[in-house]
Coordinates of N, CA, C and O and ligand atoms in Angstrom, one line a residue:
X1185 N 0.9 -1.2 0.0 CA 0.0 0.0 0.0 C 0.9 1.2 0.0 O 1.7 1.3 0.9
X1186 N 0.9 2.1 -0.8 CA 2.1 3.4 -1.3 C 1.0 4.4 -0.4 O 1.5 5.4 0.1
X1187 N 0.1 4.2 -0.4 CA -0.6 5.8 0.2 C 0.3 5.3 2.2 O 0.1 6.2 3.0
X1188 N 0.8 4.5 2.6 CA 1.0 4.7 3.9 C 2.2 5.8 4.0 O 2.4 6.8 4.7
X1189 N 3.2 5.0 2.7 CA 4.5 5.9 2.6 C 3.8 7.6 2.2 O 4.4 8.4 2.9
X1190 N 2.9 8.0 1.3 CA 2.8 9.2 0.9 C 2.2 9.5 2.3 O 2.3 10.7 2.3
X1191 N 1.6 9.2 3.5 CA 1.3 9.6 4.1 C 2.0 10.4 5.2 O 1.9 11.6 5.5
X1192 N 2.7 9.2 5.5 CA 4.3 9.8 5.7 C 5.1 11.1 5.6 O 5.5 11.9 6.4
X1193 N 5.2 11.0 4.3 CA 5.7 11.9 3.5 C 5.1 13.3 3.7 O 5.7 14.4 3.9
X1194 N 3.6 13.2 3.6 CA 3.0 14.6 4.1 C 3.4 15.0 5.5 O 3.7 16.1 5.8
X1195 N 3.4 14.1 6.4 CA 3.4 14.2 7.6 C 4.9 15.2 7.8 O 5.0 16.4 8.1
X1196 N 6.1 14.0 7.4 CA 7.1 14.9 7.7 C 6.9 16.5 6.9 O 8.1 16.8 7.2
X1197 N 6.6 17.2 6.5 CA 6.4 18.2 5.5 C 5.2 18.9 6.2 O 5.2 20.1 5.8
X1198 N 4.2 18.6 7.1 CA 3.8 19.4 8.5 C 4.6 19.5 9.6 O 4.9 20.6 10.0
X1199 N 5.0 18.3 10.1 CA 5.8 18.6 11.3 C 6.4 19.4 10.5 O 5.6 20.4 10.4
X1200 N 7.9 19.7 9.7 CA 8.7 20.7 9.1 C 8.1 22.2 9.4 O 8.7 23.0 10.0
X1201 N 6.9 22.4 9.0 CA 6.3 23.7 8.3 C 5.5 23.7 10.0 O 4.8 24.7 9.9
X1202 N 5.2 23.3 10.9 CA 4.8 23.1 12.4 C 5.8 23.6 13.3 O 5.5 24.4 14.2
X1203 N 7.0 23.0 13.1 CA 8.4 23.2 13.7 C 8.6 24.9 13.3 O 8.5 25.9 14.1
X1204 N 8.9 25.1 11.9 CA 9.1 26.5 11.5 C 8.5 27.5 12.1 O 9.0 28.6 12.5
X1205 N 6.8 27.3 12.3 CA 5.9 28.6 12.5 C 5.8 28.7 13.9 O 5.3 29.6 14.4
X1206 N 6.6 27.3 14.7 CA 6.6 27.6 16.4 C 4.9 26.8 16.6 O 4.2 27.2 17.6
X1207 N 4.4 25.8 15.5 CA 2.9 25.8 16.3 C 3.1 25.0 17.3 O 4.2 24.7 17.8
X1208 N 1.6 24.6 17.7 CA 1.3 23.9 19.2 C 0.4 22.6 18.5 O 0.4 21.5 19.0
X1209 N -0.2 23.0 17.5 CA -0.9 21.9 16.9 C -1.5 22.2 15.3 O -1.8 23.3 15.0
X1210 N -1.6 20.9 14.3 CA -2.0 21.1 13.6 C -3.8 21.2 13.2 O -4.4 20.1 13.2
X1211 N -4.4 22.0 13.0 CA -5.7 22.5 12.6 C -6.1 20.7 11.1 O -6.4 19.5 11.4
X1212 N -5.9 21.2 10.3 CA -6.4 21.5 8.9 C -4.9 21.5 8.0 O -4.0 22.3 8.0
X1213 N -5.0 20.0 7.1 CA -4.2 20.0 6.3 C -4.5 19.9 4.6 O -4.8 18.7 4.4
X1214 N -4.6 20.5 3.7 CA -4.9 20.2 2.5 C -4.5 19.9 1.7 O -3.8 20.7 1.2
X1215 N -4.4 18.9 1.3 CA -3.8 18.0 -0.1 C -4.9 17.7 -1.4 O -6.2 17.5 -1.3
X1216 N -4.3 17.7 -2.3 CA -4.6 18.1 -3.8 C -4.2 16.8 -4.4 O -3.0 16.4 -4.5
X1217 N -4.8 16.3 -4.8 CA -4.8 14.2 -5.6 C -5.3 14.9 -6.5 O -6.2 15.6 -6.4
X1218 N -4.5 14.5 -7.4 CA -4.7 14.3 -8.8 C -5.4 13.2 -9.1 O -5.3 12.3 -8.2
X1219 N -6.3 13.0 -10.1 CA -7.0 11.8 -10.7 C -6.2 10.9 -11.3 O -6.5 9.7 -11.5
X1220 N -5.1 11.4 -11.7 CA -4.0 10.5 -12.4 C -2.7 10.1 -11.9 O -1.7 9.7 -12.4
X1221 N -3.1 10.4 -10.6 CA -2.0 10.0 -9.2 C -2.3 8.4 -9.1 O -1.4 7.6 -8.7
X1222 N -3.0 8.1 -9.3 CA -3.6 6.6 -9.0 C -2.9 6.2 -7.2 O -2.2 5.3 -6.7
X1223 N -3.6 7.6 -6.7 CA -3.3 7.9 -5.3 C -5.0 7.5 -5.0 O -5.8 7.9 -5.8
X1224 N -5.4 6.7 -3.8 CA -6.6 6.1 -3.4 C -6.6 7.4 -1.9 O -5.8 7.4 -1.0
X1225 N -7.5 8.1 -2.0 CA -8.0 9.1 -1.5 C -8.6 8.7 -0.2 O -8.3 9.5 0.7
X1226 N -9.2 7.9 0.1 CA -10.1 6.9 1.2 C -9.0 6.3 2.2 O -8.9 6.5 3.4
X1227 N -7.9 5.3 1.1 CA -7.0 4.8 2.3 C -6.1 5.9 2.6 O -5.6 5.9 3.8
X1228 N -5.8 6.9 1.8 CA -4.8 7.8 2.4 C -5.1 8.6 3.6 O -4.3 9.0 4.5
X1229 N -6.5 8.8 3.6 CA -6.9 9.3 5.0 C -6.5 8.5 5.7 O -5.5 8.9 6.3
X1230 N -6.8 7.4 5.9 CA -6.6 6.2 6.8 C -5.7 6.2 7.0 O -5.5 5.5 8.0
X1231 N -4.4 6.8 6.4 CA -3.1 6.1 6.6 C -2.4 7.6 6.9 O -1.2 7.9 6.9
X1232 N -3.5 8.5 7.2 CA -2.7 9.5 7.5 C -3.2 9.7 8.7 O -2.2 9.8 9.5
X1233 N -4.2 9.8 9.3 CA -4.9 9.1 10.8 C -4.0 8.5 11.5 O -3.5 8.9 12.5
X1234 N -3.6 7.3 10.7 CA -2.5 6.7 11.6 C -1.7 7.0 11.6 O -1.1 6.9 12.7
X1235 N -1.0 7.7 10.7 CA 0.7 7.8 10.7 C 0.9 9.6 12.3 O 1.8 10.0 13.0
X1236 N -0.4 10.1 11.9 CA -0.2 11.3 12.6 C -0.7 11.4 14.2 O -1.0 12.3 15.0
X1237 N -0.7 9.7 14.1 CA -1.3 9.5 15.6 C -0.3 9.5 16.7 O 0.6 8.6 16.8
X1238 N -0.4 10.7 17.6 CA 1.4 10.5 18.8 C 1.7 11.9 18.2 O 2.4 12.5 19.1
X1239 N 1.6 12.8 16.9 CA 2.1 13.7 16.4 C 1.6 15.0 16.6 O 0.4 15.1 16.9
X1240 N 2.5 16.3 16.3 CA 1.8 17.4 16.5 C 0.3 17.6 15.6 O -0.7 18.2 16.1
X1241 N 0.5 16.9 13.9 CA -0.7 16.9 13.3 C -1.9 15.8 13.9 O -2.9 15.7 13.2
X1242 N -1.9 15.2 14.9 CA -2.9 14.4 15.8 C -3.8 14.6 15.3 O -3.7 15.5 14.6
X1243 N -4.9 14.2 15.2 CA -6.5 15.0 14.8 C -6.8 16.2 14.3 O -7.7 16.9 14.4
X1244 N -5.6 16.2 13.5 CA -5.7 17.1 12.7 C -6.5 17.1 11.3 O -5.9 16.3 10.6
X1245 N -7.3 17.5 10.6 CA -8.8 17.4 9.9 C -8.1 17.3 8.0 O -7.9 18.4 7.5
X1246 N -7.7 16.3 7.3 CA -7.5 16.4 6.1 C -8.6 16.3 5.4 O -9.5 15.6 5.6
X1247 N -8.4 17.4 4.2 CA -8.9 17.9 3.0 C -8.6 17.4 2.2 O -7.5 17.7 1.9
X1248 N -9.3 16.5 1.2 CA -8.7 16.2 0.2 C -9.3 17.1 -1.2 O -10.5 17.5 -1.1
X1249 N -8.4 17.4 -2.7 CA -8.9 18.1 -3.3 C -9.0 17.2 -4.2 O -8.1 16.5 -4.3
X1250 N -10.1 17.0 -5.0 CA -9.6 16.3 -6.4 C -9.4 17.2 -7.7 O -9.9 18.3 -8.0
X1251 N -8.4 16.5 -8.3 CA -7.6 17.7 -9.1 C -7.7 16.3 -10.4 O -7.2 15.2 -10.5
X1252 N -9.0 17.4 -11.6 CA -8.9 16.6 -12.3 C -7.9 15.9 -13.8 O -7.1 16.8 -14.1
X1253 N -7.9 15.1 -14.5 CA -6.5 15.2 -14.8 C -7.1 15.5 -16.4 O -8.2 15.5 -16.9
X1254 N -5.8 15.6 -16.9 CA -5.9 16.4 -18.8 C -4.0 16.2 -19.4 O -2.9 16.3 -18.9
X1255 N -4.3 15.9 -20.3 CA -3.3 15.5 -21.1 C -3.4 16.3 -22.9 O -4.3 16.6 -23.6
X1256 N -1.9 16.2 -23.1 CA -1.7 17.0 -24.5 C -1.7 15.4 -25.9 O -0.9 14.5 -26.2
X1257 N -3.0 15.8 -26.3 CA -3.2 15.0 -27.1 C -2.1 15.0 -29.0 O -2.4 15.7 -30.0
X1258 N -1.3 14.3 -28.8 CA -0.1 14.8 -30.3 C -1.2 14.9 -31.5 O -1.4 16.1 -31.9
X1259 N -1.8 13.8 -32.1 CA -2.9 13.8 -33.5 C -4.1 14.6 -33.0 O -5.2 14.1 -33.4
X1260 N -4.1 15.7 -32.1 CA -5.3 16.3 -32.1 C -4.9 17.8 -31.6 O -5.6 18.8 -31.5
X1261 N -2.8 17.8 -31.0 CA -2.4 19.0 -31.1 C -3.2 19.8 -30.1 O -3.2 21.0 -30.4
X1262 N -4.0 19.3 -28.8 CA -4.8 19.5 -28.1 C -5.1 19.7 -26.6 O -6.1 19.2 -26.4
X1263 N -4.8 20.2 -25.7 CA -5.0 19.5 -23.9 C -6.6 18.6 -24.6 O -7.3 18.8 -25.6
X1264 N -6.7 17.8 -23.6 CA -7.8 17.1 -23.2 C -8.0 16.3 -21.9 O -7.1 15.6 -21.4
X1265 N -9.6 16.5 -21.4 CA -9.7 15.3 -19.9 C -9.4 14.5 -20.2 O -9.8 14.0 -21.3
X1266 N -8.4 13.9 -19.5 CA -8.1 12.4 -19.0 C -8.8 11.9 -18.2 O -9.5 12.8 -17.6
X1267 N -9.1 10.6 -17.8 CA -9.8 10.3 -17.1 C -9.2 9.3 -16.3 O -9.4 9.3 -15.0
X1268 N -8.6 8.5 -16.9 CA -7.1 7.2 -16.3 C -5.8 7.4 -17.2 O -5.7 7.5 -18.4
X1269 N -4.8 7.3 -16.0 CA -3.1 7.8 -16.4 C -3.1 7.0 -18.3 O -2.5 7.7 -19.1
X1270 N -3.9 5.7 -18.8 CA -2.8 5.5 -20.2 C -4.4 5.4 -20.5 O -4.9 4.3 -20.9
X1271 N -5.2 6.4 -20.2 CA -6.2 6.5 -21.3 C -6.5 7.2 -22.7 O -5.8 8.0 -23.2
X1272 N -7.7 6.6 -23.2 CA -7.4 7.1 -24.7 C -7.7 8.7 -24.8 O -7.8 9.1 -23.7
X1273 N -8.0 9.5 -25.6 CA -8.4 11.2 -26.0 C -9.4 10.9 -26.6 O -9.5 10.4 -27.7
X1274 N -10.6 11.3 -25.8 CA -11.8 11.8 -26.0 C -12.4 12.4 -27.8 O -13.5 12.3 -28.5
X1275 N -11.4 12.7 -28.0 CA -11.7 13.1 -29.1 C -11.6 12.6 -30.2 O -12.6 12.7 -31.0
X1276 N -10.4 11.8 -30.5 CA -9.8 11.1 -31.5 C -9.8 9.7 -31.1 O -9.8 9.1 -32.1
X1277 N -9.6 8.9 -30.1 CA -9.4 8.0 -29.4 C -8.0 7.5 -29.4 O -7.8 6.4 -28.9
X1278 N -7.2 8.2 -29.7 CA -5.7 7.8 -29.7 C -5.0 8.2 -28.1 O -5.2 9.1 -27.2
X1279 N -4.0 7.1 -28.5 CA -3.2 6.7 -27.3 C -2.1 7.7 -26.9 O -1.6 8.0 -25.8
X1280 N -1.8 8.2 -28.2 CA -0.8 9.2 -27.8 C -1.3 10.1 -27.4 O -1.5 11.1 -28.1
X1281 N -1.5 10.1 -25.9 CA -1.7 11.6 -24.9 C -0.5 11.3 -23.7 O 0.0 10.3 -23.2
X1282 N -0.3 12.4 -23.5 CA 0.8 13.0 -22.4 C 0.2 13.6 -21.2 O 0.0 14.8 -21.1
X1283 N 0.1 12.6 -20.1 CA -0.4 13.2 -19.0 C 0.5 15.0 -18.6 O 1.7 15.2 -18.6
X1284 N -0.9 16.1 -18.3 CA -0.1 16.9 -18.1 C -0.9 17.3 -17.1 O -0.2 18.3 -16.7
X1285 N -1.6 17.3 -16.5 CA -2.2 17.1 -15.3 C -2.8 16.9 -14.6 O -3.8 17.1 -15.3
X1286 N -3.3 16.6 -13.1 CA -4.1 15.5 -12.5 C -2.5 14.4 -12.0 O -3.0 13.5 -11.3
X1287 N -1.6 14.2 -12.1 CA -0.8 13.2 -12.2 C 0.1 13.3 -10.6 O 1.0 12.5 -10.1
X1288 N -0.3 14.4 -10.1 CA 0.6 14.7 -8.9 C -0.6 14.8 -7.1 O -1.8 15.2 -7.0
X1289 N 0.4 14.3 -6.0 CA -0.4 14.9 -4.7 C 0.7 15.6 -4.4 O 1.9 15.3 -4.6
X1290 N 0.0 17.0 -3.8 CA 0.7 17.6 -3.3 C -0.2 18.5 -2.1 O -1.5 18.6 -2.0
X1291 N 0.8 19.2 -1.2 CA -0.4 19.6 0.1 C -0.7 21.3 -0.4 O 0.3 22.0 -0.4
X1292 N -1.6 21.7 -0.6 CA -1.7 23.2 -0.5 C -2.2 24.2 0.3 O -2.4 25.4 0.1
X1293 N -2.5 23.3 1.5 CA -2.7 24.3 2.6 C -2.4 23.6 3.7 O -2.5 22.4 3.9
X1294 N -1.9 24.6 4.7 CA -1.5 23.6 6.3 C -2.2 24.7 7.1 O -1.9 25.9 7.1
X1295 N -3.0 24.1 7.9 CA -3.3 25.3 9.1 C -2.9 25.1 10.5 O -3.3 24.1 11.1
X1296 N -2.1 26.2 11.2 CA -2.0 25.5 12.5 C -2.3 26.8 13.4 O -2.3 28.0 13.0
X1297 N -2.5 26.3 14.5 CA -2.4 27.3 15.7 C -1.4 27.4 16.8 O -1.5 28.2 17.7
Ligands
ZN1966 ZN1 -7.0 13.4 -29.8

């Protein structure tokens, strides 16, 4: 399961930005999944619940955003929705599309007090 490690991964990157601002606890953390992260949004809560249990972000409330994904279609010279990372273009049905994004998680808000 990779969402335990990304979980992780956010975690260190609150504490970090927790440590810097001098907080006492974490509020409210926002993270942004991409649709073409083939990041599972449900267990990552779960696995961030856990990982942040004992920690300054403790019960601290995640947000997830979904960030939908779109790719540069070559034989249509185009962006287009994607819908899954090696799906076809809506338009033309060809394979050659280039995820350009939806393809990343990343946190874009931390709130602390
Ligand atoms: Zn196309």
């Amino acid at each position: 399961m990779h969402e335990m490690s990304l979980a992780e991964g956010v975690l260190q990157l609150v504490e970090d930005t927790a440590r810097r601002e001098g907080a006492r606890r974490v509020k409210l953390v926002v993270l942004e999944i991409g649709r073409l992260s083939s990041v599972e949004p449900e267990a990552l809560k779960f696995c961030f619940e856990a990982v942040t249990h004992g920690s300054i972000a403790a019960g601290a409330a995640l947000d997830i955003v979904d960030v939908p994904g779109a790719g540069w279609c070559l034989p249509c010279a185009a962006t287009v929705p994607l819908q899954e990372i090696y799906g076809a273009c809506p338009n033309c049905g060809s394979h050659q599309v280039q995820p350009t994004a939806g393809t990343e998680m990343r946190v874009r808000e931390i709130e602390i007090d």
